[in-house]
Amino acid sequence: MEYLSIDGQRFYNMIVNASNKLEEQKDFVNSLNVFPVPDGDTGTNMSLTLKSAVVEISNVKGKSIDNVSKDLAKGALMGARGNSGVILSQIFRGISKGLQGKNKVNSSEFTLALEEGAKAAYKAVMRPTEGTILTIIKAAGEGAAKSKKENITELLQEVCDYSKRMLDKTPDMLPVLKKAGVVDAGGMGLLIIFQGMYEALKEGIEEVYLKKAEDIVTKSSAKSVESEEIKYGYCTEFFIHLKSSDISSFKDKLQALGDSIVVVKDEDVLKVHIHSNDPGEILSEAIKLGELSKIKIDNMRQQHRSILNADGGKTPLEDINNDSEGEGYISQESVQDKEYAFITVAAGKGIKRIFQDLGVDYVIEGGQTMNPSTEDILNCINKLNAENIFVLPNNKNIIMAANQAAELSDKVVKVIPTKTIPQGITAITVFNPGEGLEENINTMEKAISTVTTGSVTYAVRDTEIDGKDVKTGDILGIIEGKIEKVGKDIFEVCDKIISYMVKEHSELISIYYGKDCNEDEVNSFLEKLEDKYDDIDIQCYSGEQPLYYFIVSVE
């Protein structure tokens, strides 16, 4: 159908249809993740992020496209899950900026909004990598700009075609995609969103409803991308209340001082994130631009999603003592004011029980295959009465959402950047309630840097990665995010990665076996390990975690 302009209601229909389309194809997007383990979650995270955004704009009657897009951006921010979800929220933030002040827009104005979406995404990532979702949002803007169509339906068709051609080129931009024989998962997710928007206009959909959560949200697979060697040891985040406008020069200086740089400007406030080896030098440059606030420095040296309720907003918590209640575990002390409280993310009844025994106040069910949203974590924070609240993400793909929740809270919230379950357990173990806040932060961060984590799972598809030929069903031994051993037997693979992880001064091996392991076989394996490493303390727990036969740490 022909649409020379779109208003708030029409834009709402486009977005809801896009959300439903992405939900239908999220498993396909998940399958495009390069790492061949059973937890590719790009599609899941993008779908849940978009669904959260749609819930925010459910009351659209009489609203302008400006107001609808603002609410959409807010919903995406709060519901952002994983790195792909965070980037998607930035895209919507940019589109909202492009639609600002408009009751409805024509094709030229809609084109400008897409271009603003690309600008916002690229600005948020200091060193953008081509061949990713960033390339596709840029292509969408370029495709719209090249089009001369006044009919927005035809314009979006050309946007989809142009973005699809660019997506097909992503394997040539990223060798890791070519080796795996896939296009970029995040880029595919974004293309599906645009296709859903186009479909709503093409078919003239007048009424479209977001499917109920129980219909569209299913247990799915989530990703664990390859971890990279940490070149810079400190994660520094802060806000600058700008007095100077020389942002460009500041960005140039950051380039030479670190990586993983994100700089986002919102009116007169600049949010900065950078990994460097000298946080003091970063702050010295930053203070030249204005007053600093919410400074957070993490020592990084050394990694849920659960089914949403129909209201789309309930925190995905599980009662460790009584799973049937569906609420989060909360210690008796948590309802009272106290100095310290803990929130952690974990999957597997045994692992969650370990955190409970260590005094954790809330356990959010999640981790691999389940990345909780910013709002999920923030809801837990708001329920705790404590002077200082620690959040342990226990997964590298949850850290960004945890940091965002901390920033949105008016409480003192510190995210300890734990990337694995063993790191989270170690952090709580070394926590000393008799020490001050900064002393505990330093102690925990130092402790997690000494933890080496391995895991044993299975391959979900054929591929070649890390120089190894992997076939579907092979058993994979992974150390710090890299496949180190491919085999056929879970115990042989686990034994091998432990041998790689144990060093001259290693003192403790901790093993958490999953729900698919046979307890008698595990005990026999444990006896062999005790004979092999008779000078090292070995501890073994039933973690009951899904997908991973073993999670192992060596300290």
Coordinates of C-alpha atoms in Angstrom, one line a residue:
M1 CA 0.0 0.0 0.0
E2 CA 1.0 3.6 -0.4
Y3 CA 1.9 5.7 2.6
L4 CA 3.3 9.2 1.9
S5 CA 3.6 9.7 5.6
I6 CA 3.5 7.7 8.8
D7 CA 2.1 8.8 12.2
G8 CA 2.5 7.4 15.7
Q9 CA -0.1 4.7 15.3
R10 CA 1.3 3.5 11.9
F11 CA 4.9 3.5 13.4
Y12 CA 3.6 1.4 16.3
N13 CA 2.1 -1.1 13.9
M14 CA 5.4 -1.4 12.1
I15 CA 7.4 -2.0 15.3
V16 CA 5.0 -4.5 16.7
N17 CA 5.0 -6.5 13.5
A18 CA 8.8 -6.3 13.4
S19 CA 8.9 -7.6 17.0
N20 CA 6.6 -10.6 16.2
K21 CA 8.6 -11.4 13.1
L22 CA 11.9 -11.3 15.0
E23 CA 10.5 -13.5 17.7
E24 CA 9.4 -16.1 15.1
Q25 CA 13.0 -16.1 13.6
K26 CA 15.1 -15.7 16.7
D27 CA 16.3 -19.3 16.7
F28 CA 17.5 -18.9 13.2
V29 CA 19.4 -15.7 14.2
N30 CA 20.8 -17.6 17.2
S31 CA 22.1 -20.3 14.9
L32 CA 24.3 -17.8 13.1
N33 CA 26.5 -17.3 16.2
V34 CA 30.1 -18.2 15.3
F35 CA 30.9 -20.1 18.5
P36 CA 29.4 -23.6 18.0
V37 CA 28.2 -24.1 21.6
P38 CA 24.5 -24.6 22.5
D39 CA 24.0 -21.1 23.8
G40 CA 23.9 -18.6 20.8
D41 CA 21.6 -15.9 22.0
T42 CA 21.8 -12.9 19.7
G43 CA 18.3 -13.5 18.3
T44 CA 16.9 -14.1 21.8
N45 CA 18.5 -10.9 23.2
M46 CA 17.4 -8.7 20.4
S47 CA 13.9 -10.1 20.4
L48 CA 13.4 -9.6 24.2
T49 CA 14.9 -6.1 23.9
L50 CA 12.4 -5.2 21.2
K51 CA 9.5 -6.8 23.0
S52 CA 10.3 -4.7 26.1
A53 CA 10.3 -1.6 23.9
V54 CA 7.0 -2.5 22.4
V55 CA 5.4 -3.0 25.9
E56 CA 6.5 0.5 26.7
I57 CA 4.5 1.9 23.7
S58 CA 1.4 -0.2 24.2
N59 CA -0.7 2.9 25.0
V60 CA -0.3 4.7 21.6
K61 CA -3.7 6.2 21.1
G62 CA -3.4 9.8 20.0
K63 CA 0.4 10.0 20.3
S64 CA 2.7 11.6 17.8
I65 CA 5.4 9.6 16.1
D66 CA 7.8 11.7 18.3
N67 CA 6.3 10.5 21.5
V68 CA 5.9 6.9 20.4
S69 CA 9.6 6.8 19.3
K70 CA 10.7 8.3 22.7
D71 CA 8.8 5.7 24.6
L72 CA 10.2 3.0 22.3
A73 CA 13.7 4.1 23.0
K74 CA 13.1 4.2 26.8
G75 CA 11.6 0.7 26.7
A76 CA 14.6 -0.6 24.7
L77 CA 17.0 1.0 27.2
M78 CA 15.4 -0.7 30.2
G79 CA 14.9 -4.0 28.4
A80 CA 18.3 -4.2 26.8
R81 CA 19.8 -7.7 27.1
G82 CA 23.3 -8.6 26.0
N83 CA 25.6 -6.6 23.7
S84 CA 23.2 -6.9 20.7
G85 CA 20.3 -5.6 22.8
V86 CA 22.3 -2.6 24.0
I87 CA 23.3 -1.7 20.5
L88 CA 19.7 -2.1 19.3
S89 CA 18.6 0.3 22.1
Q90 CA 21.1 2.9 20.8
I91 CA 19.7 2.5 17.3
F92 CA 16.2 3.3 18.6
R93 CA 17.6 6.2 20.6
G94 CA 19.0 7.7 17.4
I95 CA 15.8 7.1 15.4
S96 CA 13.9 8.8 18.2
K97 CA 16.2 11.8 17.9
G98 CA 15.5 11.9 14.2
L99 CA 11.8 11.9 14.8
Q100 CA 11.9 14.6 17.5
G101 CA 9.2 17.2 17.3
K102 CA 7.3 15.4 14.5
N103 CA 3.6 14.5 14.6
K104 CA 4.1 12.4 11.5
V105 CA 6.9 12.1 8.9
N106 CA 7.3 11.7 5.2
S107 CA 9.9 9.6 3.4
S108 CA 12.7 12.2 3.6
E109 CA 12.2 12.7 7.3
F110 CA 12.0 9.0 7.9
T111 CA 15.3 8.6 6.0
L112 CA 16.9 11.2 8.3
A113 CA 15.7 9.2 11.3
L114 CA 17.4 6.0 10.0
E115 CA 20.6 7.9 9.5
E116 CA 20.4 9.2 13.1
G117 CA 20.0 5.6 14.2
A118 CA 23.2 4.7 12.5
K119 CA 25.0 7.7 13.9
A120 CA 23.9 7.0 17.5
A121 CA 25.1 3.3 17.2
Y122 CA 28.5 4.3 15.8
K123 CA 29.0 7.1 18.3
A124 CA 28.3 4.7 21.2
V125 CA 31.1 2.3 20.0
M126 CA 34.4 4.1 19.8
R127 CA 36.0 1.6 17.5
P128 CA 33.2 0.1 15.5
T129 CA 33.8 -3.2 13.8
E130 CA 32.5 -3.5 10.2
G131 CA 30.7 -6.7 9.3
T132 CA 28.4 -6.4 12.4
I133 CA 25.0 -4.9 13.2
L134 CA 26.6 -1.5 12.9
T135 CA 27.3 -2.1 9.2
I136 CA 23.7 -3.0 8.6
I137 CA 22.1 0.0 10.3
K138 CA 24.5 2.2 8.3
A139 CA 23.4 0.4 5.2
A140 CA 19.8 1.0 6.1
G141 CA 20.4 4.7 6.2
E142 CA 22.4 4.7 3.0
G143 CA 19.7 2.6 1.2
A144 CA 17.1 5.1 2.3
A145 CA 19.2 8.1 1.2
K146 CA 19.8 6.5 -2.2
S147 CA 16.1 5.9 -2.7
K148 CA 14.0 8.5 -4.4
K149 CA 10.7 7.0 -3.4
E150 CA 8.1 9.1 -1.7
N151 CA 6.0 6.1 -0.8
I152 CA 7.5 5.0 2.5
T153 CA 6.4 1.4 1.7
E154 CA 8.7 1.4 -1.4
L155 CA 11.4 3.2 0.5
L156 CA 11.5 0.5 3.1
Q157 CA 11.6 -2.2 0.5
E158 CA 14.7 -0.6 -1.0
V159 CA 16.1 -0.3 2.5
C160 CA 15.6 -4.0 3.1
D161 CA 17.1 -4.9 -0.3
Y162 CA 20.2 -2.7 0.2
S163 CA 20.7 -4.0 3.8
K164 CA 20.4 -7.6 2.6
R165 CA 23.1 -7.1 0.0
M166 CA 25.4 -5.6 2.6
L167 CA 24.6 -8.4 5.1
D168 CA 25.7 -10.9 2.5
K169 CA 29.1 -9.2 2.3
T170 CA 29.7 -9.4 6.1
P171 CA 31.7 -12.7 5.8
D172 CA 34.2 -10.8 3.6
M173 CA 34.5 -8.1 6.3
L174 CA 35.1 -10.5 9.2
P175 CA 37.2 -13.6 8.5
V176 CA 35.7 -15.4 11.5
L177 CA 32.3 -15.3 9.8
K178 CA 33.7 -16.6 6.5
K179 CA 35.3 -19.5 8.4
A180 CA 32.1 -20.4 10.1
G181 CA 30.1 -20.0 6.9
V182 CA 27.6 -17.5 8.3
V183 CA 26.6 -13.9 8.1
D184 CA 26.6 -11.7 11.1
A185 CA 23.8 -12.6 13.6
G186 CA 23.1 -9.1 14.9
G187 CA 23.0 -7.8 11.3
M188 CA 20.5 -10.5 10.4
G189 CA 18.4 -9.6 13.4
L190 CA 18.2 -6.0 12.4
L191 CA 17.4 -6.9 8.8
I192 CA 14.4 -9.0 10.1
I193 CA 13.2 -6.0 12.1
F194 CA 13.2 -3.8 8.9
Q195 CA 11.5 -6.6 7.0
G196 CA 8.8 -6.7 9.6
M197 CA 8.3 -2.9 9.4
Y198 CA 8.1 -3.1 5.6
E199 CA 5.6 -6.0 5.8
A200 CA 3.3 -4.0 8.0
L201 CA 3.2 -1.2 5.4
K202 CA 3.0 -3.5 2.4
E203 CA 0.0 -5.4 3.8
G204 CA -1.7 -2.3 5.2
I205 CA -1.9 -3.9 8.7
E206 CA -4.4 -1.8 10.7
E207 CA -4.4 -3.9 13.9
V208 CA -1.4 -5.8 15.1
Y209 CA -0.9 -7.3 18.6
L210 CA 2.2 -8.3 20.4
K211 CA 1.9 -12.0 21.0
K212 CA 1.6 -13.2 24.6
A213 CA 4.9 -14.0 26.2
E214 CA 4.0 -17.6 26.7
D215 CA 3.4 -17.9 23.0
I216 CA 6.6 -16.3 21.8
V217 CA 9.2 -16.7 24.5
T218 CA 10.6 -20.2 24.7
K219 CA 13.7 -21.7 26.1
S220 CA 16.3 -21.0 23.6
S221 CA 20.0 -21.2 23.0
A222 CA 22.4 -18.3 24.1
K223 CA 25.9 -17.4 23.0
S224 CA 29.3 -17.3 24.5
V225 CA 31.5 -15.5 22.1
E226 CA 35.2 -16.0 22.1
S227 CA 36.9 -14.0 24.8
E228 CA 39.9 -11.9 23.8
E229 CA 43.1 -11.4 25.7
I230 CA 42.8 -8.5 28.1
K231 CA 45.3 -5.9 26.9
Y232 CA 44.1 -3.2 29.3
G233 CA 43.4 -4.0 32.9
Y234 CA 41.0 -1.3 34.2
C235 CA 37.4 -0.6 33.2
T236 CA 36.7 3.0 33.9
E237 CA 33.2 4.6 33.6
F238 CA 32.0 8.0 34.5
F239 CA 29.9 11.0 33.5
I240 CA 31.2 14.4 32.5
H241 CA 28.9 17.4 33.1
L242 CA 30.2 19.4 30.2
K243 CA 31.6 22.9 30.4
S244 CA 33.8 22.5 27.4
S245 CA 32.7 21.5 23.9
D246 CA 36.0 20.1 22.8
I247 CA 34.7 16.5 22.7
S248 CA 36.5 15.6 19.5
S249 CA 39.9 16.3 20.9
F250 CA 39.0 14.3 24.1
K251 CA 38.0 11.3 22.0
D252 CA 41.3 11.4 20.1
K253 CA 43.2 11.3 23.3
L254 CA 41.1 8.3 24.5
Q255 CA 42.1 6.4 21.3
A256 CA 45.7 6.4 22.4
L257 CA 45.0 5.4 26.0
G258 CA 42.9 2.3 25.7
D259 CA 40.2 0.3 23.9
S260 CA 36.5 -0.8 24.3
I261 CA 35.8 2.9 24.2
V262 CA 32.2 4.1 24.4
V263 CA 31.3 7.8 24.5
V264 CA 27.6 8.8 24.5
K265 CA 26.5 12.4 24.7
D266 CA 23.0 13.3 26.1
E267 CA 22.4 17.0 26.1
D268 CA 25.1 18.4 28.4
V269 CA 26.3 15.1 29.9
L270 CA 28.9 12.8 28.4
K271 CA 29.0 9.2 29.4
V272 CA 32.4 7.6 29.0
H273 CA 33.5 3.9 29.2
I274 CA 37.1 2.8 28.5
H275 CA 39.5 0.0 29.2
S276 CA 42.9 1.3 30.0
N277 CA 46.0 0.7 32.1
D278 CA 45.9 4.1 33.8
P279 CA 42.5 5.3 35.0
G280 CA 44.1 8.4 36.5
E281 CA 45.3 9.6 33.2
I282 CA 41.8 9.1 31.7
L283 CA 40.2 11.1 34.5
S284 CA 42.8 13.9 34.3
E285 CA 41.9 14.4 30.6
A286 CA 38.1 14.2 31.4
I287 CA 38.1 16.8 34.1
K288 CA 39.3 19.3 31.5
L289 CA 35.8 19.1 30.0
G290 CA 33.8 19.5 33.1
E291 CA 32.7 18.1 36.4
L292 CA 32.9 14.3 36.9
S293 CA 30.3 12.1 38.6
K294 CA 29.5 8.4 39.1
I295 CA 33.1 7.4 38.7
K296 CA 33.6 3.6 38.6
I297 CA 36.9 1.9 38.1
D298 CA 37.0 -1.9 37.9
N299 CA 40.1 -4.1 37.8
M300 CA 39.3 -6.5 35.0
R301 CA 42.2 -8.8 34.9
Q302 CA 40.8 -12.2 34.5
Q303 CA 32.9 -14.0 32.6
H304 CA 18.9 -15.1 31.7
R305 CA 17.2 -15.0 30.5
S306 CA 14.0 -16.6 31.9
I307 CA 10.6 -16.8 30.5
L308 CA 8.9 -13.4 30.7
N309 CA 5.4 -13.2 32.3
A310 CA 2.6 -11.9 30.2
D311 CA 3.0 -8.4 31.6
G312 CA 6.4 -8.3 30.1
G313 CA 8.0 -6.7 33.2
K314 CA 8.2 -9.1 36.1
T315 CA 11.7 -9.8 37.4
P316 CA 12.8 -13.3 36.4
L317 CA 13.6 -14.6 39.9
E318 CA 13.4 -18.1 41.3
D319 CA 12.9 -19.0 44.9
I320 CA 15.8 -21.3 45.7
N321 CA 14.0 -22.9 48.7
N322 CA 10.6 -23.3 46.9
D323 CA 10.7 -23.1 43.1
S324 CA 6.9 -23.3 42.9
E325 CA 6.5 -19.8 44.2
G326 CA 8.3 -18.2 41.3
E327 CA 9.8 -15.4 43.4
G328 CA 13.4 -14.6 44.0
Y329 CA 15.4 -15.9 46.9
I330 CA 15.8 -13.2 49.5
S331 CA 17.6 -13.6 52.8
Q332 CA 15.9 -12.7 56.0
E333 CA 18.3 -9.9 56.5
S334 CA 17.5 -8.3 53.2
V335 CA 14.2 -6.8 54.4
Q336 CA 16.2 -4.8 56.9
D337 CA 18.7 -2.0 56.5
K338 CA 22.2 -3.4 56.5
E339 CA 25.6 -2.3 55.2
Y340 CA 26.1 -4.8 52.4
A341 CA 23.9 -6.8 50.1
F342 CA 24.5 -9.1 47.1
I343 CA 22.7 -9.8 43.8
T344 CA 24.0 -12.5 41.5
V345 CA 23.1 -14.3 38.3
A346 CA 23.1 -18.1 38.1
A347 CA 21.5 -21.1 36.4
G348 CA 21.2 -24.6 38.0
K349 CA 19.6 -25.3 41.4
G350 CA 22.9 -26.6 42.9
I351 CA 24.8 -23.5 41.9
K352 CA 22.1 -21.2 43.1
R353 CA 22.0 -23.1 46.4
I354 CA 25.8 -22.4 46.8
F355 CA 25.2 -18.7 46.4
Q356 CA 22.4 -18.9 48.9
D357 CA 24.7 -20.6 51.4
L358 CA 27.2 -17.9 50.9
G359 CA 24.7 -15.2 51.9
V360 CA 23.5 -13.8 48.6
D361 CA 20.3 -11.8 48.9
Y362 CA 18.9 -12.3 45.4
V363 CA 19.7 -14.9 42.8
I364 CA 18.4 -14.0 39.3
E365 CA 18.0 -17.0 37.2
G366 CA 20.2 -16.6 34.2
G367 CA 23.6 -16.7 32.6
Q368 CA 24.3 -18.8 29.5
T369 CA 21.1 -19.0 27.4
M370 CA 19.4 -16.5 29.8
N371 CA 20.6 -12.9 29.9
P372 CA 18.5 -10.8 32.4
S373 CA 17.6 -7.3 31.3
T374 CA 18.6 -3.9 32.8
E375 CA 15.2 -3.7 34.4
D376 CA 15.4 -7.2 35.8
I377 CA 18.5 -6.3 37.7
L378 CA 17.3 -2.8 38.7
N379 CA 14.1 -4.4 40.2
C380 CA 16.3 -6.5 42.5
I381 CA 18.3 -3.5 43.5
N382 CA 15.2 -1.5 44.4
K383 CA 14.0 -4.3 46.7
L384 CA 17.1 -4.3 48.8
N385 CA 17.7 -2.1 51.8
A386 CA 21.4 -1.8 52.1
E387 CA 24.0 1.0 52.1
N388 CA 26.1 -0.8 49.5
I389 CA 24.8 -3.3 46.9
F390 CA 27.1 -5.6 44.9
V391 CA 26.0 -7.2 41.6
L392 CA 27.9 -10.2 40.3
P393 CA 26.9 -10.8 36.6
N394 CA 28.9 -14.1 36.3
N395 CA 28.7 -13.7 32.5
K396 CA 30.5 -11.3 30.2
N397 CA 27.3 -10.7 28.2
I398 CA 25.4 -9.5 31.3
I399 CA 28.0 -7.0 32.6
M400 CA 26.7 -4.1 30.4
A401 CA 23.1 -4.6 31.6
A402 CA 24.3 -4.7 35.2
N403 CA 26.3 -1.5 34.8
Q404 CA 23.4 0.2 33.2
A405 CA 21.1 -0.8 36.1
A406 CA 23.7 0.5 38.6
E407 CA 23.7 3.9 36.8
L408 CA 19.9 4.1 36.8
S409 CA 19.7 3.4 40.5
D410 CA 20.0 6.1 43.2
K411 CA 21.6 3.6 45.5
V412 CA 25.3 2.8 45.9
V413 CA 25.6 -0.2 43.5
K414 CA 28.9 -1.7 42.6
V415 CA 29.2 -4.2 39.7
I416 CA 32.0 -6.7 40.3
P417 CA 32.8 -7.8 36.7
T418 CA 32.6 -11.5 37.3
K419 CA 32.5 -13.3 33.9
T420 CA 32.0 -16.9 35.2
I421 CA 30.2 -18.7 38.0
P422 CA 33.6 -19.7 39.7
Q423 CA 34.6 -16.0 39.7
G424 CA 31.3 -15.1 41.3
I425 CA 31.7 -17.7 44.0
T426 CA 35.3 -16.6 44.7
A427 CA 34.3 -13.0 44.9
I428 CA 31.8 -13.7 47.6
T429 CA 34.1 -16.1 49.4
V430 CA 36.8 -13.4 49.9
F431 CA 34.2 -10.7 50.9
N432 CA 34.8 -9.4 54.4
P433 CA 31.9 -7.5 56.0
G434 CA 34.3 -6.0 58.5
E435 CA 36.1 -4.2 55.7
G436 CA 35.2 -0.9 54.0
L437 CA 33.6 -0.7 50.5
E438 CA 36.7 0.1 48.5
E439 CA 38.8 -2.5 50.4
N440 CA 36.2 -5.2 49.5
I441 CA 36.0 -4.1 45.9
N442 CA 39.8 -4.3 45.6
T443 CA 39.9 -7.7 47.4
M444 CA 37.2 -9.2 45.2
E445 CA 38.6 -7.9 41.9
K446 CA 42.0 -9.1 42.8
A447 CA 40.6 -12.5 43.8
I448 CA 38.7 -13.1 40.5
S449 CA 41.8 -12.2 38.5
T450 CA 43.4 -15.4 39.9
V451 CA 40.6 -17.7 38.8
T452 CA 40.9 -19.6 35.5
T453 CA 37.6 -21.1 34.3
G454 CA 37.0 -24.0 32.0
S455 CA 33.8 -25.7 30.8
V456 CA 32.7 -28.8 28.9
T457 CA 29.8 -28.7 26.5
Y458 CA 28.8 -30.0 23.1
A459 CA 28.9 -28.6 19.5
V460 CA 25.6 -27.7 17.9
R461 CA 27.0 -27.5 14.3
D462 CA 30.0 -28.3 12.1
T463 CA 32.6 -25.6 11.9
E464 CA 36.3 -24.8 12.0
I465 CA 37.3 -22.6 14.9
D466 CA 40.5 -21.9 16.8
G467 CA 42.3 -24.1 14.3
K468 CA 40.1 -27.1 15.2
D469 CA 37.7 -29.1 13.1
V470 CA 34.4 -29.4 15.0
K471 CA 31.5 -31.7 14.1
T472 CA 28.0 -31.6 15.4
G473 CA 27.8 -33.5 18.7
D474 CA 31.5 -33.3 19.5
I475 CA 32.4 -32.6 23.1
L476 CA 34.2 -29.3 23.5
G477 CA 36.6 -28.3 26.2
I478 CA 36.7 -24.5 26.6
I479 CA 39.2 -22.5 28.7
E480 CA 38.5 -18.7 29.2
G481 CA 36.2 -18.7 26.1
K482 CA 38.6 -20.5 23.7
I483 CA 38.1 -24.1 22.5
E484 CA 41.2 -26.0 23.7
K485 CA 40.0 -29.7 23.3
V486 CA 37.6 -31.5 20.9
G487 CA 36.7 -35.1 21.8
K488 CA 33.9 -37.7 22.2
D489 CA 33.9 -38.3 26.0
I490 CA 33.0 -35.7 28.5
F491 CA 35.4 -37.0 31.2
E492 CA 38.4 -37.3 28.9
V493 CA 37.8 -33.7 27.6
C494 CA 37.4 -32.4 31.2
D495 CA 40.5 -34.2 32.3
K496 CA 42.5 -32.7 29.4
I497 CA 41.4 -29.1 30.1
I498 CA 42.1 -29.4 33.8
S499 CA 45.7 -30.5 32.9
Y500 CA 46.0 -27.4 30.7
M501 CA 44.7 -25.2 33.6
V502 CA 46.8 -26.5 36.4
K503 CA 50.0 -24.6 37.0
E504 CA 53.0 -25.1 39.3
H505 CA 51.4 -23.0 42.1
S506 CA 47.8 -24.1 41.7
E507 CA 46.2 -24.9 45.0
L508 CA 42.5 -25.6 44.3
I509 CA 40.4 -27.3 41.6
S510 CA 36.6 -26.8 41.8
I511 CA 34.3 -28.8 39.7
Y512 CA 30.5 -28.2 39.2
Y513 CA 28.8 -30.9 37.3
G514 CA 25.6 -30.4 35.3
K515 CA 22.2 -31.9 35.4
D516 CA 23.0 -34.3 32.5
C517 CA 25.9 -36.0 34.3
N518 CA 25.7 -39.4 36.1
E519 CA 26.7 -39.0 39.8
D520 CA 28.4 -42.4 40.0
E521 CA 30.5 -41.7 36.9
V522 CA 31.4 -38.3 38.3
N523 CA 32.6 -39.9 41.6
S524 CA 34.8 -42.4 39.7
F525 CA 36.2 -39.5 37.7
L526 CA 36.9 -37.5 40.9
E527 CA 38.8 -40.4 42.4
K528 CA 41.1 -40.5 39.4
L529 CA 41.7 -36.7 39.6
E530 CA 42.5 -37.0 43.3
D531 CA 45.2 -39.6 42.5
K532 CA 46.5 -37.5 39.7
Y533 CA 46.7 -34.2 41.7
D534 CA 47.4 -35.5 45.2
D535 CA 49.0 -32.2 46.2
I536 CA 46.0 -30.0 45.1
D537 CA 42.7 -29.7 47.0
I538 CA 39.8 -30.8 44.8
Q539 CA 36.2 -29.9 45.5
C540 CA 33.2 -31.2 43.6
Y541 CA 29.6 -29.9 43.6
S542 CA 26.4 -30.8 41.9
G543 CA 25.6 -27.6 40.1
E544 CA 22.7 -29.0 38.0
Q545 CA 23.4 -26.4 35.4
P546 CA 22.0 -26.9 31.9
L547 CA 24.0 -27.4 28.7
Y548 CA 27.4 -27.6 30.3
Y549 CA 28.5 -31.0 31.6
F550 CA 31.2 -29.4 33.7
I551 CA 32.2 -25.9 34.9
V552 CA 35.8 -26.1 36.3
S553 CA 38.0 -23.5 38.0
V554 CA 41.6 -23.6 39.1
E555 CA 43.1 -21.2 41.6

